[in-house]
PDB file of C-alpha atoms in Angstrom:
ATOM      1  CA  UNK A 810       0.000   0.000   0.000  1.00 65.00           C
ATOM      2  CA  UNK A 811       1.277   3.259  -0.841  1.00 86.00           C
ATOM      3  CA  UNK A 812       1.796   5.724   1.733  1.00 92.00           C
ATOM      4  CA  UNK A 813       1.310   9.893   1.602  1.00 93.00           C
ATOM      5  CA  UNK A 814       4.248  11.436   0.981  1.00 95.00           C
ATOM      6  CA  UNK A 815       4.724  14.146   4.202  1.00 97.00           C
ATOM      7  CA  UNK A 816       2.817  14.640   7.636  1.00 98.00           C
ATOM      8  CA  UNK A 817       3.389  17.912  10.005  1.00 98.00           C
ATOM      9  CA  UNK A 818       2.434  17.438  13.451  1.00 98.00           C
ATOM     10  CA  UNK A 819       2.547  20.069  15.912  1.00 98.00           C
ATOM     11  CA  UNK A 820       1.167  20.681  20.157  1.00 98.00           C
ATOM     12  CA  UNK A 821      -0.422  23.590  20.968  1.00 97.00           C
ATOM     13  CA  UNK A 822      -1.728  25.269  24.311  1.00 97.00           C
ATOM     14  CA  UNK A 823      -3.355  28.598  23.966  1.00 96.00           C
ATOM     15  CA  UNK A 824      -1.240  30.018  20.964  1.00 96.00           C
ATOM     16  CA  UNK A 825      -3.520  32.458  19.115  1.00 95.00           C
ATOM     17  CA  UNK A 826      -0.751  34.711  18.067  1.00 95.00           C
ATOM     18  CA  UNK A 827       1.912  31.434  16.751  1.00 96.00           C
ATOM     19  CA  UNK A 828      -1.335  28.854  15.955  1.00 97.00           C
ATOM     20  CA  UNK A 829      -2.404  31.083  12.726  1.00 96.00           C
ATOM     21  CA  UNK A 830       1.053  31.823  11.541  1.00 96.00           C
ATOM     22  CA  UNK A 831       1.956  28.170  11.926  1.00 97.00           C
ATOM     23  CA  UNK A 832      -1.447  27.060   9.555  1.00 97.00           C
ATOM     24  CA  UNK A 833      -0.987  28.994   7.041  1.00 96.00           C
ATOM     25  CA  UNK A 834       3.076  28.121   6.802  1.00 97.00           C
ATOM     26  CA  UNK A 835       2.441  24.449   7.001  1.00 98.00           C
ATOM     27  CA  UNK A 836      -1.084  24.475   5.319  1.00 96.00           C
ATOM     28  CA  UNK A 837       0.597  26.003   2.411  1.00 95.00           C
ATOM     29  CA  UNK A 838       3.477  23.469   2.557  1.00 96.00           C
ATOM     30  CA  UNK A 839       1.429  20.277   2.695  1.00 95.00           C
ATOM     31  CA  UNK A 840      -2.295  19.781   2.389  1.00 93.00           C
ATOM     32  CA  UNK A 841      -4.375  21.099   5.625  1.00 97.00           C
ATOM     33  CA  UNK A 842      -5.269  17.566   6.101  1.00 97.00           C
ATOM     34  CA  UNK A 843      -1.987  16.310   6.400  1.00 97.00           C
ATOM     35  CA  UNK A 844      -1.338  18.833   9.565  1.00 98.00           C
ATOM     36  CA  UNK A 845      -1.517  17.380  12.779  1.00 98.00           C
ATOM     37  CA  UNK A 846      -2.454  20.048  15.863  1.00 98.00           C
ATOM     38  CA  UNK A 847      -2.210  18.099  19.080  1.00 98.00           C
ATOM     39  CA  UNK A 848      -4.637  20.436  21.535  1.00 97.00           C
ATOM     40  CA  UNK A 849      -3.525  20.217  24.802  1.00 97.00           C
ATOM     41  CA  UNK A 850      -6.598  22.190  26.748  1.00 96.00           C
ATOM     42  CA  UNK A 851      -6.710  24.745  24.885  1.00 96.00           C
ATOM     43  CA  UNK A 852      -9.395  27.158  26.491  1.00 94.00           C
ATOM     44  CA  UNK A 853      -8.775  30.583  24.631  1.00 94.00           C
ATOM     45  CA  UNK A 854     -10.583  29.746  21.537  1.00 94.00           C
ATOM     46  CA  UNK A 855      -7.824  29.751  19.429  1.00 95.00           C
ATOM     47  CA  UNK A 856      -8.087  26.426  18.246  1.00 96.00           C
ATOM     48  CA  UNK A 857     -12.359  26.804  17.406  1.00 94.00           C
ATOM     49  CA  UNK A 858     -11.426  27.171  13.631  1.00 90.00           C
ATOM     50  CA  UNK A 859      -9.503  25.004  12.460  1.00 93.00           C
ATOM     51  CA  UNK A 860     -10.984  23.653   9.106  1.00 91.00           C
ATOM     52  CA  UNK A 861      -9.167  21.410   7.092  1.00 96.00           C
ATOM     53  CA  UNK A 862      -7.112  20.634   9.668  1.00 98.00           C
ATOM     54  CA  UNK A 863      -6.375  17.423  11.966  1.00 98.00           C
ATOM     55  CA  UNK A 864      -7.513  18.905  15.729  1.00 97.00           C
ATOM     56  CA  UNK A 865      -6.705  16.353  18.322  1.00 97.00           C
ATOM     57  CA  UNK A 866      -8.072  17.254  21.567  1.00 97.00           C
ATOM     58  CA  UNK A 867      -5.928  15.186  24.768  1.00 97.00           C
ATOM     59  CA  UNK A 868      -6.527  16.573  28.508  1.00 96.00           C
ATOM     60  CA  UNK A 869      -5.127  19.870  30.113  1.00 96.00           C
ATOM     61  CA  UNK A 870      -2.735  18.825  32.680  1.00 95.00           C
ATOM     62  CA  UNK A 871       0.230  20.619  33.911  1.00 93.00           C
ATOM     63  CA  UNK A 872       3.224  21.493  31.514  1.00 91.00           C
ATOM     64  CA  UNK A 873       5.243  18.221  31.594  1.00 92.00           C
ATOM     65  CA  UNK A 874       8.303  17.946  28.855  1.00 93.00           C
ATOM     66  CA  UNK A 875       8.803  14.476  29.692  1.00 93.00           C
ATOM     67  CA  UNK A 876       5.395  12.888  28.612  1.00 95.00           C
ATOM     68  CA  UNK A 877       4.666  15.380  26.149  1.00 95.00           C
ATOM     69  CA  UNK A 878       7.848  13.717  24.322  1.00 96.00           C
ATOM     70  CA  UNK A 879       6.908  10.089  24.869  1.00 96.00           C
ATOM     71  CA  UNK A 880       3.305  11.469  24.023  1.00 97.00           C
ATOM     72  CA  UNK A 881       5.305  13.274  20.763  1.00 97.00           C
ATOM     73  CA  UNK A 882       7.238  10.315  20.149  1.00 97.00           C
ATOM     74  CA  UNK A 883       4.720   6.985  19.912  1.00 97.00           C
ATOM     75  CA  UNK A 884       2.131   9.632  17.979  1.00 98.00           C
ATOM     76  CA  UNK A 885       4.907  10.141  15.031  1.00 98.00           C
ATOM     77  CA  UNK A 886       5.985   6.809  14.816  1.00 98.00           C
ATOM     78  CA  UNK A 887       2.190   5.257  14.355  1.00 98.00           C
ATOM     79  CA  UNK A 888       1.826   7.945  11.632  1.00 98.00           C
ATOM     80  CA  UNK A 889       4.814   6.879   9.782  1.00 98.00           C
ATOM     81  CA  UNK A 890       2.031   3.305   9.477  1.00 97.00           C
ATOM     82  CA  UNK A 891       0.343   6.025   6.777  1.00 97.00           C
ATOM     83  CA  UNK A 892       2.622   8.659   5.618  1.00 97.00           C
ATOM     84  CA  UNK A 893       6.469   8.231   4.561  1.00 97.00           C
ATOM     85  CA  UNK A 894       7.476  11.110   6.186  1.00 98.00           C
ATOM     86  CA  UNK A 895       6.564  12.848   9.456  1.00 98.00           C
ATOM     87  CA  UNK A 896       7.967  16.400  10.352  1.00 98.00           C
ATOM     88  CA  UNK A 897       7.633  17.614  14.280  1.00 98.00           C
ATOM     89  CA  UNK A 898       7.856  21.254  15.191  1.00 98.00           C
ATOM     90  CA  UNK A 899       7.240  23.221  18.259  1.00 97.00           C
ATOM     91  CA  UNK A 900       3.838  25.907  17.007  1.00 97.00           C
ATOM     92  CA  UNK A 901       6.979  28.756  16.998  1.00 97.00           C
ATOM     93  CA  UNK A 902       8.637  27.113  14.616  1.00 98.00           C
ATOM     94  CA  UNK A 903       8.672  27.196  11.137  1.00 98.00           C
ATOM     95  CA  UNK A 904      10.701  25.261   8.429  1.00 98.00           C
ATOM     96  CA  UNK A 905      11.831  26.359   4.736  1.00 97.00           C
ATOM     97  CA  UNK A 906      13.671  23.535   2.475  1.00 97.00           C
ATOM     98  CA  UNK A 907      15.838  26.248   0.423  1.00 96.00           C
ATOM     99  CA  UNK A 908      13.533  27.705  -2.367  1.00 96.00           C
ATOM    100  CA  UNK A 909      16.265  27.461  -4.744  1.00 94.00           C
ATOM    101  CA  UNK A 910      15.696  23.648  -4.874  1.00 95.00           C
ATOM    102  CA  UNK A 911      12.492  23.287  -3.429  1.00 96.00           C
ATOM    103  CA  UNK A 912       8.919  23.988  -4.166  1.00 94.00           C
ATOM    104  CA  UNK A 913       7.445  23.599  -0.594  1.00 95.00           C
ATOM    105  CA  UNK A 914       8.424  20.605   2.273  1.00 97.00           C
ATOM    106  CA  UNK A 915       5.938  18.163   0.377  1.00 96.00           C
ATOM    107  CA  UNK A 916       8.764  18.632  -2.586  1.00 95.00           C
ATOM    108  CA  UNK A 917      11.823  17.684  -0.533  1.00 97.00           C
ATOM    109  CA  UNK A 918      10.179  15.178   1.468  1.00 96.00           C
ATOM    110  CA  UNK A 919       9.318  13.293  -1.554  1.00 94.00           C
ATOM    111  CA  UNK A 920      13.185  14.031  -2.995  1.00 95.00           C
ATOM    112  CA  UNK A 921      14.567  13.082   0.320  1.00 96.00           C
ATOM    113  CA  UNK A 922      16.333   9.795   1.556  1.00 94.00           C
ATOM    114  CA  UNK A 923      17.594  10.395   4.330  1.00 95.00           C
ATOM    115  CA  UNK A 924      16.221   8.715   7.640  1.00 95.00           C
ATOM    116  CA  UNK A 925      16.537  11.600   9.673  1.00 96.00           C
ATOM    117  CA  UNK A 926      16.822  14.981   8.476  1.00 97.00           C
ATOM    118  CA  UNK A 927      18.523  17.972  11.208  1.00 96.00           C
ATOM    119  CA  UNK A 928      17.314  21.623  10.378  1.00 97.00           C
ATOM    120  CA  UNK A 929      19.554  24.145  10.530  1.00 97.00           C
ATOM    121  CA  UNK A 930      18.419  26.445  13.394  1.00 98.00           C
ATOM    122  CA  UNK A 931      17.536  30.132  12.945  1.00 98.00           C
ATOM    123  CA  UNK A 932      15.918  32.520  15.636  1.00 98.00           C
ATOM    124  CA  UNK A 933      14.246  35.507  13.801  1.00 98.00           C
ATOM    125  CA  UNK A 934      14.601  38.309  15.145  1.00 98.00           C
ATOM    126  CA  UNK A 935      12.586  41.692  16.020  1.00 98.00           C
ATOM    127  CA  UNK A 936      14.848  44.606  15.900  1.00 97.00           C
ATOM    128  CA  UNK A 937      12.719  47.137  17.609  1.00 96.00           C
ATOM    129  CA  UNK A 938      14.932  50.114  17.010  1.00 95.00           C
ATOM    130  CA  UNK A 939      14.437  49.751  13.470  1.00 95.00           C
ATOM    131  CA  UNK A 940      11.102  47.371  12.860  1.00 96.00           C
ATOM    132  CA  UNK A 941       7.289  48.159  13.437  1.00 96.00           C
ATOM    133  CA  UNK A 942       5.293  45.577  15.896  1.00 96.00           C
ATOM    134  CA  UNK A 943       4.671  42.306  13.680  1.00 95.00           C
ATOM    135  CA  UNK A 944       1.378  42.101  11.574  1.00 95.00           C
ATOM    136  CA  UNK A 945       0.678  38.644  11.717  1.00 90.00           C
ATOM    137  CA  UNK A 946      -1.574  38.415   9.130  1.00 90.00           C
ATOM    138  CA  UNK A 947       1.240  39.711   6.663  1.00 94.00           C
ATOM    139  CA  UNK A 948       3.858  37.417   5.509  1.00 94.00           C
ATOM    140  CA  UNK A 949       7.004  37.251   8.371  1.00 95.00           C
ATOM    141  CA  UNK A 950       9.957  37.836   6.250  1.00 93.00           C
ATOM    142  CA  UNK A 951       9.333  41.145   4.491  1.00 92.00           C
ATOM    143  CA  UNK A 952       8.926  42.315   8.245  1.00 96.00           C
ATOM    144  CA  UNK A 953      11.627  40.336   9.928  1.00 97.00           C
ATOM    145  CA  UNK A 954      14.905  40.056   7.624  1.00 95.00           C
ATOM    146  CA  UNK A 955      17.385  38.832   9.689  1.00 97.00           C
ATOM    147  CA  UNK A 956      18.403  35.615  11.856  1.00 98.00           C
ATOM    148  CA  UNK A 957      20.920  34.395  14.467  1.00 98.00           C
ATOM    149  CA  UNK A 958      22.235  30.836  14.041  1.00 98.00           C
ATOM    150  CA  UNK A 959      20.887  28.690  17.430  1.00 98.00           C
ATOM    151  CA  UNK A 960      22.200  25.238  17.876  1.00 97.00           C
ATOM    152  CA  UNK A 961      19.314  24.837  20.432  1.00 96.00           C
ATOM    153  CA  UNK A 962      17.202  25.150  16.680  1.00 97.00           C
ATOM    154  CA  UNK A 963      18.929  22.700  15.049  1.00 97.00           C
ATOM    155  CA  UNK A 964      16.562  20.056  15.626  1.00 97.00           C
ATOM    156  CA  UNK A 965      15.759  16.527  13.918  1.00 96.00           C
ATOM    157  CA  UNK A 966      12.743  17.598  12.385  1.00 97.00           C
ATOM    158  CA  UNK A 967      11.789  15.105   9.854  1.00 98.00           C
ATOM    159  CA  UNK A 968      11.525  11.092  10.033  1.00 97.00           C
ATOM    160  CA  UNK A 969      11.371   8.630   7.937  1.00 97.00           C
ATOM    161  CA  UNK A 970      11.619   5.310  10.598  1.00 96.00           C
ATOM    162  CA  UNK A 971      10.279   5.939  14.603  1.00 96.00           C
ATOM    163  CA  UNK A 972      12.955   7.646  16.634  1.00 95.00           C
ATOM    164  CA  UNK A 973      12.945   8.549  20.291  1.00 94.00           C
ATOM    165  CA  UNK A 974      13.284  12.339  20.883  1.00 95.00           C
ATOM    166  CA  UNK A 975      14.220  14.084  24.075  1.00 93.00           C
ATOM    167  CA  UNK A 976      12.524  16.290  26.090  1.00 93.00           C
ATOM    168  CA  UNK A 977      12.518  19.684  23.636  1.00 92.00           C
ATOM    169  CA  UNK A 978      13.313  17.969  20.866  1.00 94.00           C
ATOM    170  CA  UNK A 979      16.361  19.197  20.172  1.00 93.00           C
ATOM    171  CA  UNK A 980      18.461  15.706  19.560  1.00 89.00           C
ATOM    172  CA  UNK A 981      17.163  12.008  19.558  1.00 90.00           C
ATOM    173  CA  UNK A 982      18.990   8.629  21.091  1.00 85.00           C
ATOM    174  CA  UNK A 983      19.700   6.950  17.636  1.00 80.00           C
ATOM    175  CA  UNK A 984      22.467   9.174  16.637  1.00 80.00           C
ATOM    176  CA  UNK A 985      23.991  12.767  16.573  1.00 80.00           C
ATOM    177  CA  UNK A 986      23.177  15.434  14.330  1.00 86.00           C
ATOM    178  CA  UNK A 987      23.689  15.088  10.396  1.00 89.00           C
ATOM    179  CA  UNK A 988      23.740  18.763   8.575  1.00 93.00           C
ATOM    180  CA  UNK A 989      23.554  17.544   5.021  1.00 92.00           C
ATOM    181  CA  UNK A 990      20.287  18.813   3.809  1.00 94.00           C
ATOM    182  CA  UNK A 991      19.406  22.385   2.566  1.00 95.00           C
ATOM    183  CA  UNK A 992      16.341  22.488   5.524  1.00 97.00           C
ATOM    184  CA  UNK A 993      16.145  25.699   8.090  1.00 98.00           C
ATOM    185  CA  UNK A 994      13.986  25.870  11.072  1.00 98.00           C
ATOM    186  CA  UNK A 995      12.812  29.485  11.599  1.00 98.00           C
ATOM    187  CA  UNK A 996      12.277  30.265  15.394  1.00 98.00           C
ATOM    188  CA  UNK A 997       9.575  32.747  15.700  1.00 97.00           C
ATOM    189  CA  UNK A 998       9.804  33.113  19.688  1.00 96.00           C
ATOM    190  CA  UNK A 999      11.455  36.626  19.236  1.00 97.00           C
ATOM    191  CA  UNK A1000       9.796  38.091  16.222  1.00 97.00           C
ATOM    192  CA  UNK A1001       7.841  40.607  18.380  1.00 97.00           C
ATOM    193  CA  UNK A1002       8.296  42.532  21.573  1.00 97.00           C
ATOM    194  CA  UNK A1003       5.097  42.604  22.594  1.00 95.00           C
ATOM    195  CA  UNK A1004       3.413  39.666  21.757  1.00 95.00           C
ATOM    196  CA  UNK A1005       6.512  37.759  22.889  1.00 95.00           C
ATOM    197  CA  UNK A1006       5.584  39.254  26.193  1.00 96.00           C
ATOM    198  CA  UNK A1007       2.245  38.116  26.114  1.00 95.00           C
ATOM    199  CA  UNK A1008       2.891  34.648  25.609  1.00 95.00           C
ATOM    200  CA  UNK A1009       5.585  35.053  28.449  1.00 95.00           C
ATOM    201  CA  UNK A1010       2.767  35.685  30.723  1.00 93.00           C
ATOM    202  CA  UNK A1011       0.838  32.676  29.382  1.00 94.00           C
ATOM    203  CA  UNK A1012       4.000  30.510  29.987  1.00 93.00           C
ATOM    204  CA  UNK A1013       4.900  31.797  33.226  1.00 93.00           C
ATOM    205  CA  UNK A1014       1.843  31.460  34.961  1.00 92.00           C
ATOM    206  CA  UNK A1015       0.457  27.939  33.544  1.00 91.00           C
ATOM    207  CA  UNK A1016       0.645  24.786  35.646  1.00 91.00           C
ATOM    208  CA  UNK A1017       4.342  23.139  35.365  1.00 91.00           C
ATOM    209  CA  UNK A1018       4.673  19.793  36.685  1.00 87.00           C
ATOM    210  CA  UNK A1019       7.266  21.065  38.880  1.00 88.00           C
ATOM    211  CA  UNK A1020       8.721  24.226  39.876  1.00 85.00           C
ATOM    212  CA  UNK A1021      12.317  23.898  38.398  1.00 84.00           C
ATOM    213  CA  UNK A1022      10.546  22.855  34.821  1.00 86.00           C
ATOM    214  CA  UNK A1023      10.054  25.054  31.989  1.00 83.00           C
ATOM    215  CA  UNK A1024      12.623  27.745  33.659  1.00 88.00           C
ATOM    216  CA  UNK A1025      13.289  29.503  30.084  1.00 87.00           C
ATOM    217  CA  UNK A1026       9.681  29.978  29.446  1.00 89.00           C
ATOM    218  CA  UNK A1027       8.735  31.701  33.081  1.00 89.00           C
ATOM    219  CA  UNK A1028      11.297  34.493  33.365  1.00 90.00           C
ATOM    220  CA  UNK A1029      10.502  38.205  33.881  1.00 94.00           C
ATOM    221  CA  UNK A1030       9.276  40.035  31.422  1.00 93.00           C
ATOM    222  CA  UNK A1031      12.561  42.660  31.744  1.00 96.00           C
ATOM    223  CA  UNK A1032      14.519  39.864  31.306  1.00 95.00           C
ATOM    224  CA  UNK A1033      13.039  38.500  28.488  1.00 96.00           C
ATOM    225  CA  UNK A1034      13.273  42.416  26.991  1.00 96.00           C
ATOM    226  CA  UNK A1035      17.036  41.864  27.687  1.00 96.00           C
ATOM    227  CA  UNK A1036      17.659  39.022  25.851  1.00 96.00           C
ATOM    228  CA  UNK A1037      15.614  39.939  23.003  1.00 96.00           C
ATOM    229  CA  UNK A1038      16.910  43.499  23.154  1.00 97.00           C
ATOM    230  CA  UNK A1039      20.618  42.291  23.328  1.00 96.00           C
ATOM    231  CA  UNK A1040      20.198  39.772  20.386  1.00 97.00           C
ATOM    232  CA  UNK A1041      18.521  42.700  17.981  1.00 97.00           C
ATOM    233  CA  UNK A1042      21.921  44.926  18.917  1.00 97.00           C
ATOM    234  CA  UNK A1043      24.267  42.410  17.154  1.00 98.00           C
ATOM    235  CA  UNK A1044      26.024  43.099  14.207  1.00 97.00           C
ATOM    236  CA  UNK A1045      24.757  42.540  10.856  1.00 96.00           C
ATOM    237  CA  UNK A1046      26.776  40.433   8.127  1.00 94.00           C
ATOM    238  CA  UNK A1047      26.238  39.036   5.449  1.00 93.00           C
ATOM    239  CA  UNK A1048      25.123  35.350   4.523  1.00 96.00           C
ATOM    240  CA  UNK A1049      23.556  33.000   1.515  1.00 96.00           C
ATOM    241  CA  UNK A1050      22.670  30.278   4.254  1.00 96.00           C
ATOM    242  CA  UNK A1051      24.160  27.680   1.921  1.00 94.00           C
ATOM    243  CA  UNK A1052      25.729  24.979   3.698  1.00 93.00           C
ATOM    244  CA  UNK A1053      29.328  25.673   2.645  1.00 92.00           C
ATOM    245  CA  UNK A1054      28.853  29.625   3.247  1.00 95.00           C
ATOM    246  CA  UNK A1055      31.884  30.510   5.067  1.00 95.00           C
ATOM    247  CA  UNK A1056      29.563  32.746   7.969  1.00 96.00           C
ATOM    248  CA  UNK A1057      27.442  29.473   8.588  1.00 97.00           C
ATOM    249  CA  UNK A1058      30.216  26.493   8.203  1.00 95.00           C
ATOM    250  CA  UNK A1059      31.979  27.176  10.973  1.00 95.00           C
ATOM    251  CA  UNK A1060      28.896  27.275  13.183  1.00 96.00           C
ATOM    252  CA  UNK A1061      27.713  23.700  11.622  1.00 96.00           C
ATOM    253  CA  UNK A1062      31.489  22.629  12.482  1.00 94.00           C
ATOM    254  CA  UNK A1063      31.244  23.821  15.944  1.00 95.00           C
ATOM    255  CA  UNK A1064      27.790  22.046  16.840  1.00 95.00           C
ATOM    256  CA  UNK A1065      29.303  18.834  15.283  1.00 93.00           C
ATOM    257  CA  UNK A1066      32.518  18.887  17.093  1.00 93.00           C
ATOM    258  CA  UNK A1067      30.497  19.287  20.086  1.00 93.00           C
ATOM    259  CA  UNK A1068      28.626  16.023  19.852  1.00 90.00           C
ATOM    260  CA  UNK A1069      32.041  14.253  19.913  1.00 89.00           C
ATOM    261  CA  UNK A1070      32.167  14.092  23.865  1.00 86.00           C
ATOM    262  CA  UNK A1071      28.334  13.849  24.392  1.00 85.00           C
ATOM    263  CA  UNK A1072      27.567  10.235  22.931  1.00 80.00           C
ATOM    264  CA  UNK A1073      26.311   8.769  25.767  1.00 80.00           C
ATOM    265  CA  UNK A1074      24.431  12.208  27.140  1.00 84.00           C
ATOM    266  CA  UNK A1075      20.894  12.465  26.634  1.00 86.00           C
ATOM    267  CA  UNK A1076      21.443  16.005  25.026  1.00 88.00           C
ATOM    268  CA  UNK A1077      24.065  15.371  22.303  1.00 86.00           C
ATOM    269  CA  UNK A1078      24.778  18.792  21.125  1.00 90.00           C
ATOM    270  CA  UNK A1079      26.233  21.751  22.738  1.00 90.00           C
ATOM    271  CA  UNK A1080      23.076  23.876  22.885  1.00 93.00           C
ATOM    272  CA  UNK A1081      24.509  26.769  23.550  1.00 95.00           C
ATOM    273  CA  UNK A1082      26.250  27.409  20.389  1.00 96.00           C
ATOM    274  CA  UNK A1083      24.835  30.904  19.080  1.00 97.00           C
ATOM    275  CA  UNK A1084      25.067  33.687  16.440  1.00 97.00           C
ATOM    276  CA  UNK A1085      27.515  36.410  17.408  1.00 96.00           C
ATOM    277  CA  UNK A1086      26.187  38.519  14.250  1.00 97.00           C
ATOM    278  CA  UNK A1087      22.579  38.803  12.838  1.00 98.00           C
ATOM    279  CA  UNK A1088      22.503  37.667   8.849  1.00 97.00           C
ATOM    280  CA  UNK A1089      20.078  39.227   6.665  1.00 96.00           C
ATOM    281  CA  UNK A1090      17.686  36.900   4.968  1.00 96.00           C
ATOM    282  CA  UNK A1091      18.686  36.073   1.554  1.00 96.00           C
ATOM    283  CA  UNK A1092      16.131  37.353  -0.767  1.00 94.00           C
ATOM    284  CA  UNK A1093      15.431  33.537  -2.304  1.00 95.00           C
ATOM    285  CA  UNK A1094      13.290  33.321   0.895  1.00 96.00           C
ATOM    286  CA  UNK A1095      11.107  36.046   0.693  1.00 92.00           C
ATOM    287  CA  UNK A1096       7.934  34.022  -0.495  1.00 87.00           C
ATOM    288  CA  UNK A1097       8.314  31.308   1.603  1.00 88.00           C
ATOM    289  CA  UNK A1098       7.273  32.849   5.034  1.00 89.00           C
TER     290      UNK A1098
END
């Protein structure tokens, strides 16, 4: 029996400001029906509208990284039963198979043979010395133009056999991460002051399964400024994104060197490898976000 070529499967609490961004990325990328949105209590409305799309409801219950994964995990595999490819993303995070040699992720799954394909990780970034607040029902990247590389992005993404993720699903047990395919994960947590801050208060003050869990996603909102703030002030360079570009290589190189002395951690990347420059968006992107 033949399978369907590519399904995107996603978990969502409460996310009206990602939720839309993320269906009309992915809906445009693969059929609405081949979208997965895994609703975990949502209670804001923000997942009353979803037509076309797959809306599974589970049980609110407090934020727990751990069985959301295994949850994640087993949910992924039993699709791979129908389609030959499964992609995972967090609802902030958005992937682009380079337009030069793709059509859309339903293209390169199709083209691809690899078991496991790594993205490589981007965080877009709001400048907001220099950008308006986000319109989200615009397209992202003629308002956002430029990125910092984010090893904590470069995530296995898309399967073609079960794996077992970990707990953010930044790395998996089977094996280190591979960057030989033209795939980059957009991070849309810090395209927007304010409505970053808004979801910061949703974050902080939802039930955790514990009170050490979740610690990036419940800081203070003048700390979260900070960061953002501090990212937007960093140099600009340029870069093409392709995989041999001498701005992005060395970063690749680093996160791969850093696996060497991690094969028996459960986290087998350095994931604090980051961007000390901001690269401007290579025009061949512009449509695709």
């Amino acid at each position: 029996m033949s399978r369907a070529p590519l399904a995107i499967v996603t978990m969502v609490y409460n996310e009206p400001h990602h939720l839309p961004i993320w269906c009309r990325h992915y809906g445009h990328n693969a059929a609405p029906s081949a979208c997965y949105i895994i609703d975990h209590g949502s209670d804001d409305g923000s997942t009353e509208h979803l037509h076309g799309f797959n809306h599974v409801r589970i049980p609110r219950s407090p934020q727990d990284d751990e069985k959301r994964t295994e949850f994640i995990n087993q949910f992924c595999a039993s699709l791979l039963s129908w389609y030959e490819s499964v992609i995972y993303v967090d609802v902030d995070e958005l992937l682009i198979a380079d337009p030069a040699l793709h059509p859309s992720l339903t293209h390169f799954a199709h083209t691809n043979t690899r078991t496991v394909v790594t993205a490589i990780g981007l965080d877009l970034i709001h400048r907001p010395e220099h950008e308006p607040p986000l319109n989200a029902c615009l397209p992202l990247l003629p308002q956002r133009r430029h990125v910092r590389f984010s090893s904590a992005m470069c995530k296995p993404t898309l399967i073609r056999a079960p794996i077992t993720w970990a707990p953010g699903f930044h790395c998996h047990a089977e094996a280190g991460p591979k960057f030989d395919a033209p795939l980059y994960l957009f991070h849309t947590r810090y395209t927007d002051l304010t409505s970053g801050l808004q979801r910061l208060y949703r974050t902080r003050t939802q039930a955790w399964s514990s009170e050490h869990a979740g610690q990036h996603q419940r800081l203070q909102d003048q700390d979260w400024e900070n960061m953002l703030r501090s990212m937007a002030g960093l140099p600009v360079t340029p870069c093409s994104l392709a995989l041999n570009d001498p701005q992005l290589h060395p970063y690749l190189n680093s996160v791969m060197n850093s696996t060497l002395s991690r094969q028996q951690e459960r986290y087998r990347l350095d994931l604090h490898i980051n961007g000390e420059a901001l690269w401007q968006v290579p025009d061949r992107f512009l449509g695709s976000l």
